[in-house]
Amino acid sequence: MGILQRAKPLSNIGAKQVGFTLIEMVTVILILGILVVGVSGFIIFGTRIFVESSSIDQVLSQSRFAVERMTRDIRNAVPNSVRLRTATGGSYQCIELLPIDSSTSYLELPIYPDDALVSGTVIDNGISINAGQYALVYPLASNSSGVNDVYQASRNKRFELQSSSSSANVLTLTFTGLAQFAEQSPIKRIYFASQPISYCFESPIGNSEVKLYRYADYGYIASQPAPSQMGTAVLMAENVSNNLLLEPAIKLTEQNLMRNAIVHIEPRFSVNGETFKYQHQVKVTNVP
């Protein structure tokens, strides 16, 4: 028969102590600090590159949209409606034009020397005519006195419409009053339009940054208006760096008997030390 004996506790004498020395802790802290500084520097550098690239991409997208919008409007302008104005001090440069809503050929219109009438007929090619639009026939550029056929009502090239009705592919126009167009169009062309628009590069006094704005719904003004005469604008683009006196953002080659009008769009954009410039030509292909 076995004999049970009580186990004796182990003695703690001579047990090994586990831990870190001060030198080891300082070394680890230094190594971790170096790693943190290196990683954070890498992250900051990558973040800065991302932010700068995003800013450049944003300006590129914005500028492309603005130039494309200008291009579409200019190509769709009523003949001889494009005109350019630059402020004497270079605080702004504006291009004004009248976008075409629709066009067709006319059949019968009150044109001098015929009597003035309140109606006329045109070919109905599916166009939509609304009250408040204007009919234009044979608009020409400014004459020697600086009077433009499109914007000067007394030239009798533009009359407001009250209504229209269609029957058998013929559209009957009703004007708001007696109308008598000044001249026949050589190709019997008639244009319909609503309101002029303007694109203005503006550089406020004391501010070197130039911004591009779009103005609309300010009506017909005989002399090309300044931005202060056109009401509220829509911001189209920022970060334009042109000196509008020395490096115009827009140039205009006016139409003559041998060529169409050509608009040169040449804005320069600068962001985060990067600069890029557009050199874009737009031809106004519409003819009276």
PDB file of C-alpha atoms in Angstrom:
ATOM      1  CA  MET A   1       0.000   0.000   0.000  1.00  0.00           C
ATOM      2  CA  GLY A   2       1.500   3.318  -1.103  1.00  0.00           C
ATOM      3  CA  ILE A   3       2.337   6.190   1.233  1.00  0.00           C
ATOM      4  CA  LEU A   4       1.071   9.718   0.368  1.00  0.00           C
ATOM      5  CA  GLN A   5       3.537  12.561   0.870  1.00  0.00           C
ATOM      6  CA  ARG A   6       2.921  16.341   0.770  1.00  0.00           C
ATOM      7  CA  ALA A   7       4.669  18.089  -2.158  1.00  0.00           C
ATOM      8  CA  LYS A   8       7.107  20.785  -1.166  1.00  0.00           C
ATOM      9  CA  PRO A   9       6.775  24.288  -2.769  1.00  0.00           C
ATOM     10  CA  LEU A  10       9.435  25.327  -5.240  1.00  0.00           C
ATOM     11  CA  SER A  11      11.858  27.843  -3.999  1.00  0.00           C
ATOM     12  CA  ASN A  12      11.961  31.383  -5.707  1.00  0.00           C
ATOM     13  CA  ILE A  13      15.566  31.671  -4.874  1.00  0.00           C
ATOM     14  CA  GLY A  14      17.658  32.081  -8.043  1.00  0.00           C
ATOM     15  CA  ALA A  15      14.635  32.700 -10.477  1.00  0.00           C
ATOM     16  CA  LYS A  16      15.556  34.755 -13.617  1.00  0.00           C
ATOM     17  CA  GLN A  17      13.998  38.311 -13.861  1.00  0.00           C
ATOM     18  CA  VAL A  18      12.475  39.252 -17.336  1.00  0.00           C
ATOM     19  CA  GLY A  19      12.385  42.953 -18.668  1.00  0.00           C
ATOM     20  CA  PHE A  20      14.070  45.714 -20.728  1.00  0.00           C
ATOM     21  CA  THR A  21      17.000  47.860 -19.871  1.00  0.00           C
ATOM     22  CA  LEU A  22      16.825  51.652 -20.242  1.00  0.00           C
ATOM     23  CA  ILE A  23      19.248  51.564 -23.170  1.00  0.00           C
ATOM     24  CA  GLU A  24      17.041  49.084 -25.031  1.00  0.00           C
ATOM     25  CA  MET A  25      13.937  51.228 -24.478  1.00  0.00           C
ATOM     26  CA  VAL A  26      15.687  54.385 -25.689  1.00  0.00           C
ATOM     27  CA  THR A  27      16.971  52.539 -28.759  1.00  0.00           C
ATOM     28  CA  VAL A  28      13.499  51.258 -29.634  1.00  0.00           C
ATOM     29  CA  ILE A  29      11.992  54.738 -29.184  1.00  0.00           C
ATOM     30  CA  LEU A  30      14.632  56.248 -31.476  1.00  0.00           C
ATOM     31  CA  ILE A  31      14.045  53.607 -34.140  1.00  0.00           C
ATOM     32  CA  LEU A  32      10.257  54.062 -33.976  1.00  0.00           C
ATOM     33  CA  GLY A  33      10.674  57.835 -34.162  1.00  0.00           C
ATOM     34  CA  ILE A  34      12.811  57.555 -37.285  1.00  0.00           C
ATOM     35  CA  LEU A  35      10.261  55.194 -38.859  1.00  0.00           C
ATOM     36  CA  VAL A  36       7.350  57.520 -38.020  1.00  0.00           C
ATOM     37  CA  VAL A  37       9.152  60.553 -39.460  1.00  0.00           C
ATOM     38  CA  GLY A  38       9.983  58.664 -42.635  1.00  0.00           C
ATOM     39  CA  VAL A  39       6.507  57.253 -43.130  1.00  0.00           C
ATOM     40  CA  SER A  40       4.770  60.542 -42.307  1.00  0.00           C
ATOM     41  CA  GLY A  41       7.048  62.387 -44.738  1.00  0.00           C
ATOM     42  CA  PHE A  42       6.165  59.889 -47.439  1.00  0.00           C
ATOM     43  CA  ILE A  43       2.439  60.256 -46.693  1.00  0.00           C
ATOM     44  CA  ILE A  44       2.628  64.062 -46.659  1.00  0.00           C
ATOM     45  CA  PHE A  45       4.567  64.091 -49.928  1.00  0.00           C
ATOM     46  CA  GLY A  46       2.052  61.742 -51.559  1.00  0.00           C
ATOM     47  CA  THR A  47      -0.877  63.786 -50.251  1.00  0.00           C
ATOM     48  CA  ARG A  48       0.662  67.010 -51.576  1.00  0.00           C
ATOM     49  CA  ILE A  49       1.170  65.470 -55.005  1.00  0.00           C
ATOM     50  CA  PHE A  50      -2.439  64.261 -55.001  1.00  0.00           C
ATOM     51  CA  VAL A  51      -3.783  67.702 -53.980  1.00  0.00           C
ATOM     52  CA  GLU A  52      -1.676  69.524 -56.585  1.00  0.00           C
ATOM     53  CA  SER A  53      -2.642  67.040 -59.307  1.00  0.00           C
ATOM     54  CA  SER A  54      -6.309  67.387 -58.369  1.00  0.00           C
ATOM     55  CA  SER A  55      -6.042  71.187 -58.573  1.00  0.00           C
ATOM     56  CA  ILE A  56      -4.421  71.003 -62.006  1.00  0.00           C
ATOM     57  CA  ASP A  57      -7.016  68.494 -63.231  1.00  0.00           C
ATOM     58  CA  GLN A  58      -9.802  70.728 -61.947  1.00  0.00           C
ATOM     59  CA  VAL A  59      -8.441  73.786 -63.766  1.00  0.00           C
ATOM     60  CA  LEU A  60      -7.919  71.725 -66.938  1.00  0.00           C
ATOM     61  CA  SER A  61     -11.488  70.402 -66.855  1.00  0.00           C
ATOM     62  CA  GLN A  62     -12.875  73.839 -66.095  1.00  0.00           C
ATOM     63  CA  SER A  63     -10.902  75.507 -68.881  1.00  0.00           C
ATOM     64  CA  ARG A  64     -11.827  72.828 -71.436  1.00  0.00           C
ATOM     65  CA  PHE A  65     -15.502  73.207 -70.600  1.00  0.00           C
ATOM     66  CA  ALA A  66     -15.319  77.008 -70.879  1.00  0.00           C
ATOM     67  CA  VAL A  67     -13.471  76.968 -74.209  1.00  0.00           C
ATOM     68  CA  GLU A  68     -15.806  74.302 -75.614  1.00  0.00           C
ATOM     69  CA  ARG A  69     -18.885  76.273 -74.531  1.00  0.00           C
ATOM     70  CA  MET A  70     -17.496  79.435 -76.127  1.00  0.00           C
ATOM     71  CA  THR A  71     -16.680  77.519 -79.302  1.00  0.00           C
ATOM     72  CA  ARG A  72     -20.218  76.137 -79.661  1.00  0.00           C
ATOM     73  CA  ASP A  73     -21.833  79.516 -79.097  1.00  0.00           C
ATOM     74  CA  ILE A  74     -19.501  81.308 -81.516  1.00  0.00           C
ATOM     75  CA  ARG A  75     -20.029  78.739 -84.276  1.00  0.00           C
ATOM     76  CA  ASN A  76     -23.765  79.123 -83.802  1.00  0.00           C
ATOM     77  CA  ALA A  77     -23.738  82.926 -83.954  1.00  0.00           C
ATOM     78  CA  VAL A  78     -25.946  85.042 -86.212  1.00  0.00           C
ATOM     79  CA  PRO A  79     -23.823  86.402 -89.083  1.00  0.00           C
ATOM     80  CA  ASN A  80     -22.028  89.633 -88.189  1.00  0.00           C
ATOM     81  CA  SER A  81     -23.227  89.539 -84.585  1.00  0.00           C
ATOM     82  CA  VAL A  82     -19.762  88.866 -83.123  1.00  0.00           C
ATOM     83  CA  ARG A  83     -18.042  91.938 -81.716  1.00  0.00           C
ATOM     84  CA  LEU A  84     -15.136  92.480 -79.328  1.00  0.00           C
ATOM     85  CA  ARG A  85     -14.475  95.133 -76.698  1.00  0.00           C
ATOM     86  CA  THR A  86     -11.375  95.650 -74.535  1.00  0.00           C
ATOM     87  CA  ALA A  87     -11.319  98.148 -71.669  1.00  0.00           C
ATOM     88  CA  THR A  88      -8.821 100.971 -72.034  1.00  0.00           C
ATOM     89  CA  GLY A  89      -7.071 100.021 -68.806  1.00  0.00           C
ATOM     90  CA  GLY A  90      -7.187  96.296 -69.545  1.00  0.00           C
ATOM     91  CA  SER A  91      -9.598  95.475 -66.711  1.00  0.00           C
ATOM     92  CA  TYR A  92     -11.793  93.376 -69.002  1.00  0.00           C
ATOM     93  CA  GLN A  93     -12.167  91.960 -72.497  1.00  0.00           C
ATOM     94  CA  CYS A  94     -15.615  90.916 -73.751  1.00  0.00           C
ATOM     95  CA  ILE A  95     -16.842  89.122 -76.844  1.00  0.00           C
ATOM     96  CA  GLU A  96     -20.547  89.498 -77.637  1.00  0.00           C
ATOM     97  CA  LEU A  97     -22.642  87.439 -80.041  1.00  0.00           C
ATOM     98  CA  LEU A  98     -26.225  86.462 -80.814  1.00  0.00           C
ATOM     99  CA  PRO A  99     -26.802  82.664 -80.814  1.00  0.00           C
ATOM    100  CA  ILE A 100     -29.100  81.257 -83.507  1.00  0.00           C
ATOM    101  CA  ASP A 101     -32.187  79.488 -82.192  1.00  0.00           C
ATOM    102  CA  SER A 102     -33.265  78.296 -85.641  1.00  0.00           C
ATOM    103  CA  SER A 103     -33.199  79.311 -89.307  1.00  0.00           C
ATOM    104  CA  THR A 104     -34.943  78.636 -92.593  1.00  0.00           C
ATOM    105  CA  SER A 105     -35.704  80.275 -95.951  1.00  0.00           C
ATOM    106  CA  TYR A 106     -38.432  82.857 -96.301  1.00  0.00           C
ATOM    107  CA  LEU A 107     -41.195  82.876 -98.918  1.00  0.00           C
ATOM    108  CA  GLU A 108     -42.854  86.261 -98.473  1.00  0.00           C
ATOM    109  CA  LEU A 109     -41.710  89.014 -96.120  1.00  0.00           C
ATOM    110  CA  PRO A 110     -42.308  92.762 -95.921  1.00  0.00           C
ATOM    111  CA  ILE A 111     -38.992  93.971 -97.346  1.00  0.00           C
ATOM    112  CA  TYR A 112     -38.308  97.478 -98.635  1.00  0.00           C
ATOM    113  CA  PRO A 113     -39.571  98.868-101.020  1.00  0.00           C
ATOM    114  CA  ASP A 114     -42.673  96.764-100.269  1.00  0.00           C
ATOM    115  CA  ASP A 115     -45.139  98.078 -97.704  1.00  0.00           C
ATOM    116  CA  ALA A 116     -44.715  97.319 -94.030  1.00  0.00           C
ATOM    117  CA  LEU A 117     -46.841  94.415 -92.791  1.00  0.00           C
ATOM    118  CA  VAL A 118     -47.435  92.527 -89.570  1.00  0.00           C
ATOM    119  CA  SER A 119     -46.915  89.073 -91.062  1.00  0.00           C
ATOM    120  CA  GLY A 120     -44.814  86.989 -93.431  1.00  0.00           C
ATOM    121  CA  THR A 121     -44.314  83.379 -94.492  1.00  0.00           C
ATOM    122  CA  VAL A 122     -41.313  81.051 -94.310  1.00  0.00           C
ATOM    123  CA  ILE A 123     -40.647  77.381 -95.072  1.00  0.00           C
ATOM    124  CA  ASP A 124     -41.628  75.156 -92.160  1.00  0.00           C
ATOM    125  CA  ASN A 125     -38.695  72.756 -91.801  1.00  0.00           C
ATOM    126  CA  GLY A 126     -39.642  71.626 -88.317  1.00  0.00           C
ATOM    127  CA  ILE A 127     -38.346  74.689 -86.486  1.00  0.00           C
ATOM    128  CA  SER A 128     -39.972  75.979 -83.309  1.00  0.00           C
ATOM    129  CA  ILE A 129     -40.817  79.679 -83.139  1.00  0.00           C
ATOM    130  CA  ASN A 130     -41.865  81.304 -79.865  1.00  0.00           C
ATOM    131  CA  ALA A 131     -43.219  84.692 -78.875  1.00  0.00           C
ATOM    132  CA  GLY A 132     -40.458  87.098 -77.917  1.00  0.00           C
ATOM    133  CA  GLN A 133     -37.956  85.748 -80.430  1.00  0.00           C
ATOM    134  CA  TYR A 134     -36.584  87.981 -83.176  1.00  0.00           C
ATOM    135  CA  ALA A 135     -36.477  87.441 -86.914  1.00  0.00           C
ATOM    136  CA  LEU A 136     -33.328  88.704 -88.680  1.00  0.00           C
ATOM    137  CA  VAL A 137     -32.815  89.126 -92.410  1.00  0.00           C
ATOM    138  CA  TYR A 138     -29.472  90.005 -94.018  1.00  0.00           C
ATOM    139  CA  PRO A 139     -27.648  91.439 -90.971  1.00  0.00           C
ATOM    140  CA  LEU A 140     -24.374  93.103 -91.924  1.00  0.00           C
ATOM    141  CA  ALA A 141     -21.368  94.190 -89.934  1.00  0.00           C
ATOM    142  CA  SER A 142     -20.851  97.642 -88.493  1.00  0.00           C
ATOM    143  CA  ASN A 143     -20.816 100.458 -91.028  1.00  0.00           C
ATOM    144  CA  SER A 144     -18.437 103.418 -91.101  1.00  0.00           C
ATOM    145  CA  SER A 145     -20.358 105.026 -88.239  1.00  0.00           C
ATOM    146  CA  GLY A 146     -19.975 101.933 -86.064  1.00  0.00           C
ATOM    147  CA  VAL A 147     -23.655 100.970 -86.281  1.00  0.00           C
ATOM    148  CA  ASN A 148     -24.271  97.220 -86.242  1.00  0.00           C
ATOM    149  CA  ASP A 149     -27.323  95.781 -88.019  1.00  0.00           C
ATOM    150  CA  VAL A 150     -27.924  93.128 -85.365  1.00  0.00           C
ATOM    151  CA  TYR A 151     -27.967  95.350 -82.300  1.00  0.00           C
ATOM    152  CA  GLN A 152     -29.317  98.631 -83.721  1.00  0.00           C
ATOM    153  CA  ALA A 153     -33.108  98.388 -84.115  1.00  0.00           C
ATOM    154  CA  SER A 154     -33.259 101.412 -86.417  1.00  0.00           C
ATOM    155  CA  ARG A 155     -31.386  99.456 -89.095  1.00  0.00           C
ATOM    156  CA  ASN A 156     -34.589  97.444 -89.676  1.00  0.00           C
ATOM    157  CA  LYS A 157     -32.858  94.085 -89.861  1.00  0.00           C
ATOM    158  CA  ARG A 158     -34.465  92.674 -86.712  1.00  0.00           C
ATOM    159  CA  PHE A 159     -38.152  92.472 -85.709  1.00  0.00           C
ATOM    160  CA  GLU A 160     -39.814  90.834 -82.717  1.00  0.00           C
ATOM    161  CA  LEU A 161     -42.271  87.981 -83.199  1.00  0.00           C
ATOM    162  CA  GLN A 162     -45.643  87.705 -81.512  1.00  0.00           C
ATOM    163  CA  SER A 163     -46.728  84.275 -82.735  1.00  0.00           C
ATOM    164  CA  SER A 164     -46.498  81.725 -85.548  1.00  0.00           C
ATOM    165  CA  SER A 165     -48.770  79.128 -87.131  1.00  0.00           C
ATOM    166  CA  SER A 166     -48.012  76.234 -89.466  1.00  0.00           C
ATOM    167  CA  SER A 167     -50.017  74.862 -92.392  1.00  0.00           C
ATOM    168  CA  ALA A 168     -48.957  72.752 -95.385  1.00  0.00           C
ATOM    169  CA  ASN A 169     -45.206  73.143 -94.707  1.00  0.00           C
ATOM    170  CA  VAL A 170     -45.586  76.919 -94.554  1.00  0.00           C
ATOM    171  CA  LEU A 171     -44.996  78.845 -91.343  1.00  0.00           C
ATOM    172  CA  THR A 172     -46.832  82.146 -90.990  1.00  0.00           C
ATOM    173  CA  LEU A 173     -45.089  84.677 -88.768  1.00  0.00           C
ATOM    174  CA  THR A 174     -46.886  87.447 -86.918  1.00  0.00           C
ATOM    175  CA  PHE A 175     -44.787  90.384 -85.714  1.00  0.00           C
ATOM    176  CA  THR A 176     -45.518  92.511 -82.651  1.00  0.00           C
ATOM    177  CA  GLY A 177     -46.073  95.502 -84.946  1.00  0.00           C
ATOM    178  CA  LEU A 178     -45.569  96.692 -88.500  1.00  0.00           C
ATOM    179  CA  ALA A 179     -42.351  95.257 -89.924  1.00  0.00           C
ATOM    180  CA  GLN A 180     -40.348  96.241 -92.988  1.00  0.00           C
ATOM    181  CA  PHE A 181     -36.935  94.644 -93.426  1.00  0.00           C
ATOM    182  CA  ALA A 182     -34.339  96.922 -95.009  1.00  0.00           C
ATOM    183  CA  GLU A 183     -32.795  94.487 -97.542  1.00  0.00           C
ATOM    184  CA  GLN A 184     -33.339  91.162 -99.240  1.00  0.00           C
ATOM    185  CA  SER A 185     -31.049  88.278 -98.371  1.00  0.00           C
ATOM    186  CA  PRO A 186     -29.233  87.016-101.502  1.00  0.00           C
ATOM    187  CA  ILE A 187     -30.151  83.437-100.509  1.00  0.00           C
ATOM    188  CA  LYS A 188     -33.492  84.319 -98.837  1.00  0.00           C
ATOM    189  CA  ARG A 189     -32.185  83.283 -95.450  1.00  0.00           C
ATOM    190  CA  ILE A 190     -33.981  84.215 -92.223  1.00  0.00           C
ATOM    191  CA  TYR A 191     -32.610  83.656 -88.717  1.00  0.00           C
ATOM    192  CA  PHE A 192     -34.476  83.455 -85.423  1.00  0.00           C
ATOM    193  CA  ALA A 193     -32.773  84.381 -82.162  1.00  0.00           C
ATOM    194  CA  SER A 194     -33.597  85.424 -78.622  1.00  0.00           C
ATOM    195  CA  GLN A 195     -31.036  87.425 -76.625  1.00  0.00           C
ATOM    196  CA  PRO A 196     -27.340  88.251 -77.054  1.00  0.00           C
ATOM    197  CA  ILE A 197     -24.720  86.728 -74.769  1.00  0.00           C
ATOM    198  CA  SER A 198     -21.227  87.850 -73.768  1.00  0.00           C
ATOM    199  CA  TYR A 199     -18.090  86.120 -72.539  1.00  0.00           C
ATOM    200  CA  CYS A 200     -15.879  88.445 -70.499  1.00  0.00           C
ATOM    201  CA  PHE A 201     -12.368  87.971 -69.189  1.00  0.00           C
ATOM    202  CA  GLU A 202     -12.268  90.297 -66.187  1.00  0.00           C
ATOM    203  CA  SER A 203      -9.342  91.454 -64.071  1.00  0.00           C
ATOM    204  CA  PRO A 204     -10.468  93.702 -61.181  1.00  0.00           C
ATOM    205  CA  ILE A 205      -8.188  96.638 -60.445  1.00  0.00           C
ATOM    206  CA  GLY A 206      -5.499  95.576 -57.994  1.00  0.00           C
ATOM    207  CA  ASN A 207      -6.046  91.892 -58.669  1.00  0.00           C
ATOM    208  CA  SER A 208      -3.803  90.134 -61.178  1.00  0.00           C
ATOM    209  CA  GLU A 209      -6.044  87.053 -61.398  1.00  0.00           C
ATOM    210  CA  VAL A 210      -8.362  87.034 -64.409  1.00  0.00           C
ATOM    211  CA  LYS A 211     -11.695  85.192 -64.408  1.00  0.00           C
ATOM    212  CA  LEU A 212     -14.018  84.262 -67.262  1.00  0.00           C
ATOM    213  CA  TYR A 213     -17.724  85.090 -66.932  1.00  0.00           C
ATOM    214  CA  ARG A 214     -20.771  84.495 -69.136  1.00  0.00           C
ATOM    215  CA  TYR A 215     -23.546  87.107 -69.348  1.00  0.00           C
ATOM    216  CA  ALA A 216     -27.031  86.597 -70.819  1.00  0.00           C
ATOM    217  CA  ASP A 217     -30.556  88.076 -70.891  1.00  0.00           C
ATOM    218  CA  TYR A 218     -29.450  91.704 -70.764  1.00  0.00           C
ATOM    219  CA  GLY A 219     -31.143  92.733 -74.035  1.00  0.00           C
ATOM    220  CA  TYR A 220     -29.954  94.468 -77.181  1.00  0.00           C
ATOM    221  CA  ILE A 221     -27.633  97.441 -76.657  1.00  0.00           C
ATOM    222  CA  ALA A 222     -26.534  99.479 -79.689  1.00  0.00           C
ATOM    223  CA  SER A 223     -22.959 100.005 -78.442  1.00  0.00           C
ATOM    224  CA  GLN A 224     -21.254  96.921 -77.021  1.00  0.00           C
ATOM    225  CA  PRO A 225     -21.853  97.015 -73.259  1.00  0.00           C
ATOM    226  CA  ALA A 226     -19.349  96.783 -70.432  1.00  0.00           C
ATOM    227  CA  PRO A 227     -19.750  94.055 -67.778  1.00  0.00           C
ATOM    228  CA  SER A 228     -21.335  96.586 -65.409  1.00  0.00           C
ATOM    229  CA  GLN A 229     -24.211  97.017 -67.912  1.00  0.00           C
ATOM    230  CA  MET A 230     -25.026  93.329 -68.279  1.00  0.00           C
ATOM    231  CA  GLY A 231     -26.262  92.349 -64.822  1.00  0.00           C
ATOM    232  CA  THR A 232     -25.481  89.051 -63.111  1.00  0.00           C
ATOM    233  CA  ALA A 233     -22.886  86.725 -64.618  1.00  0.00           C
ATOM    234  CA  VAL A 234     -22.050  83.038 -64.378  1.00  0.00           C
ATOM    235  CA  LEU A 235     -18.450  82.162 -63.502  1.00  0.00           C
ATOM    236  CA  MET A 236     -17.007  79.910 -66.218  1.00  0.00           C
ATOM    237  CA  ALA A 237     -13.296  79.652 -65.382  1.00  0.00           C
ATOM    238  CA  GLU A 238     -10.647  80.920 -62.974  1.00  0.00           C
ATOM    239  CA  ASN A 239      -6.835  81.019 -62.825  1.00  0.00           C
ATOM    240  CA  VAL A 240      -6.484  82.913 -66.122  1.00  0.00           C
ATOM    241  CA  SER A 241      -3.114  84.705 -66.160  1.00  0.00           C
ATOM    242  CA  ASN A 242      -3.283  86.792 -69.349  1.00  0.00           C
ATOM    243  CA  ASN A 243      -2.326  90.455 -69.232  1.00  0.00           C
ATOM    244  CA  LEU A 244      -5.332  91.590 -71.259  1.00  0.00           C
ATOM    245  CA  LEU A 245      -3.503  94.593 -72.719  1.00  0.00           C
ATOM    246  CA  LEU A 246      -0.276  92.826 -73.684  1.00  0.00           C
ATOM    247  CA  GLU A 247      -1.640  89.309 -74.236  1.00  0.00           C
ATOM    248  CA  PRO A 248      -5.365  89.431 -75.139  1.00  0.00           C
ATOM    249  CA  ALA A 249      -7.350  86.307 -74.329  1.00  0.00           C
ATOM    250  CA  ILE A 250      -9.553  86.854 -77.415  1.00  0.00           C
ATOM    251  CA  LYS A 251      -8.793  88.234 -80.862  1.00  0.00           C
ATOM    252  CA  LEU A 252     -11.276  88.817 -83.680  1.00  0.00           C
ATOM    253  CA  THR A 253     -10.679  88.722 -87.414  1.00  0.00           C
ATOM    254  CA  GLU A 254     -13.809  90.357 -88.760  1.00  0.00           C
ATOM    255  CA  GLN A 255     -15.782  89.037 -91.694  1.00  0.00           C
ATOM    256  CA  ASN A 256     -15.430  90.572 -95.145  1.00  0.00           C
ATOM    257  CA  LEU A 257     -16.461  89.676 -98.692  1.00  0.00           C
ATOM    258  CA  MET A 258     -13.617  87.173 -98.983  1.00  0.00           C
ATOM    259  CA  ARG A 259     -13.728  85.308 -95.641  1.00  0.00           C
ATOM    260  CA  ASN A 260     -15.830  84.461 -92.611  1.00  0.00           C
ATOM    261  CA  ALA A 261     -15.214  85.950 -89.214  1.00  0.00           C
ATOM    262  CA  ILE A 262     -12.617  84.102 -87.128  1.00  0.00           C
ATOM    263  CA  VAL A 263     -12.383  84.253 -83.343  1.00  0.00           C
ATOM    264  CA  HIS A 264      -8.997  83.444 -81.775  1.00  0.00           C
ATOM    265  CA  ILE A 265      -9.364  82.106 -78.223  1.00  0.00           C
ATOM    266  CA  GLU A 266      -5.995  82.285 -76.428  1.00  0.00           C
ATOM    267  CA  PRO A 267      -6.382  82.212 -72.624  1.00  0.00           C
ATOM    268  CA  ARG A 268      -3.416  81.238 -70.462  1.00  0.00           C
ATOM    269  CA  PHE A 269      -4.085  79.302 -67.238  1.00  0.00           C
ATOM    270  CA  SER A 270      -1.705  79.014 -64.276  1.00  0.00           C
ATOM    271  CA  VAL A 271      -2.009  76.777 -61.211  1.00  0.00           C
ATOM    272  CA  ASN A 272       0.587  75.489 -58.705  1.00  0.00           C
ATOM    273  CA  GLY A 273       3.449  76.772 -60.811  1.00  0.00           C
ATOM    274  CA  GLU A 274       2.180  75.024 -63.955  1.00  0.00           C
ATOM    275  CA  THR A 275       1.090  77.092 -66.997  1.00  0.00           C
ATOM    276  CA  PHE A 276      -0.762  76.033 -70.127  1.00  0.00           C
ATOM    277  CA  LYS A 277      -2.227  78.098 -72.952  1.00  0.00           C
ATOM    278  CA  TYR A 278      -4.974  77.495 -75.497  1.00  0.00           C
ATOM    279  CA  GLN A 279      -4.547  78.577 -79.097  1.00  0.00           C
ATOM    280  CA  HIS A 280      -7.951  77.904 -80.562  1.00  0.00           C
ATOM    281  CA  GLN A 281      -9.539  79.316 -83.725  1.00  0.00           C
ATOM    282  CA  VAL A 282     -13.297  79.328 -84.299  1.00  0.00           C
ATOM    283  CA  LYS A 283     -14.809  80.196 -87.672  1.00  0.00           C
ATOM    284  CA  VAL A 284     -18.292  81.707 -87.853  1.00  0.00           C
ATOM    285  CA  THR A 285     -19.539  79.770 -90.866  1.00  0.00           C
ATOM    286  CA  ASN A 286     -23.047  81.262 -91.039  1.00  0.00           C
ATOM    287  CA  VAL A 287     -23.650  83.760 -93.831  1.00  0.00           C
ATOM    288  CA  PRO A 288     -26.381  86.350 -94.353  1.00  0.00           C
TER     289      PRO A 288
END
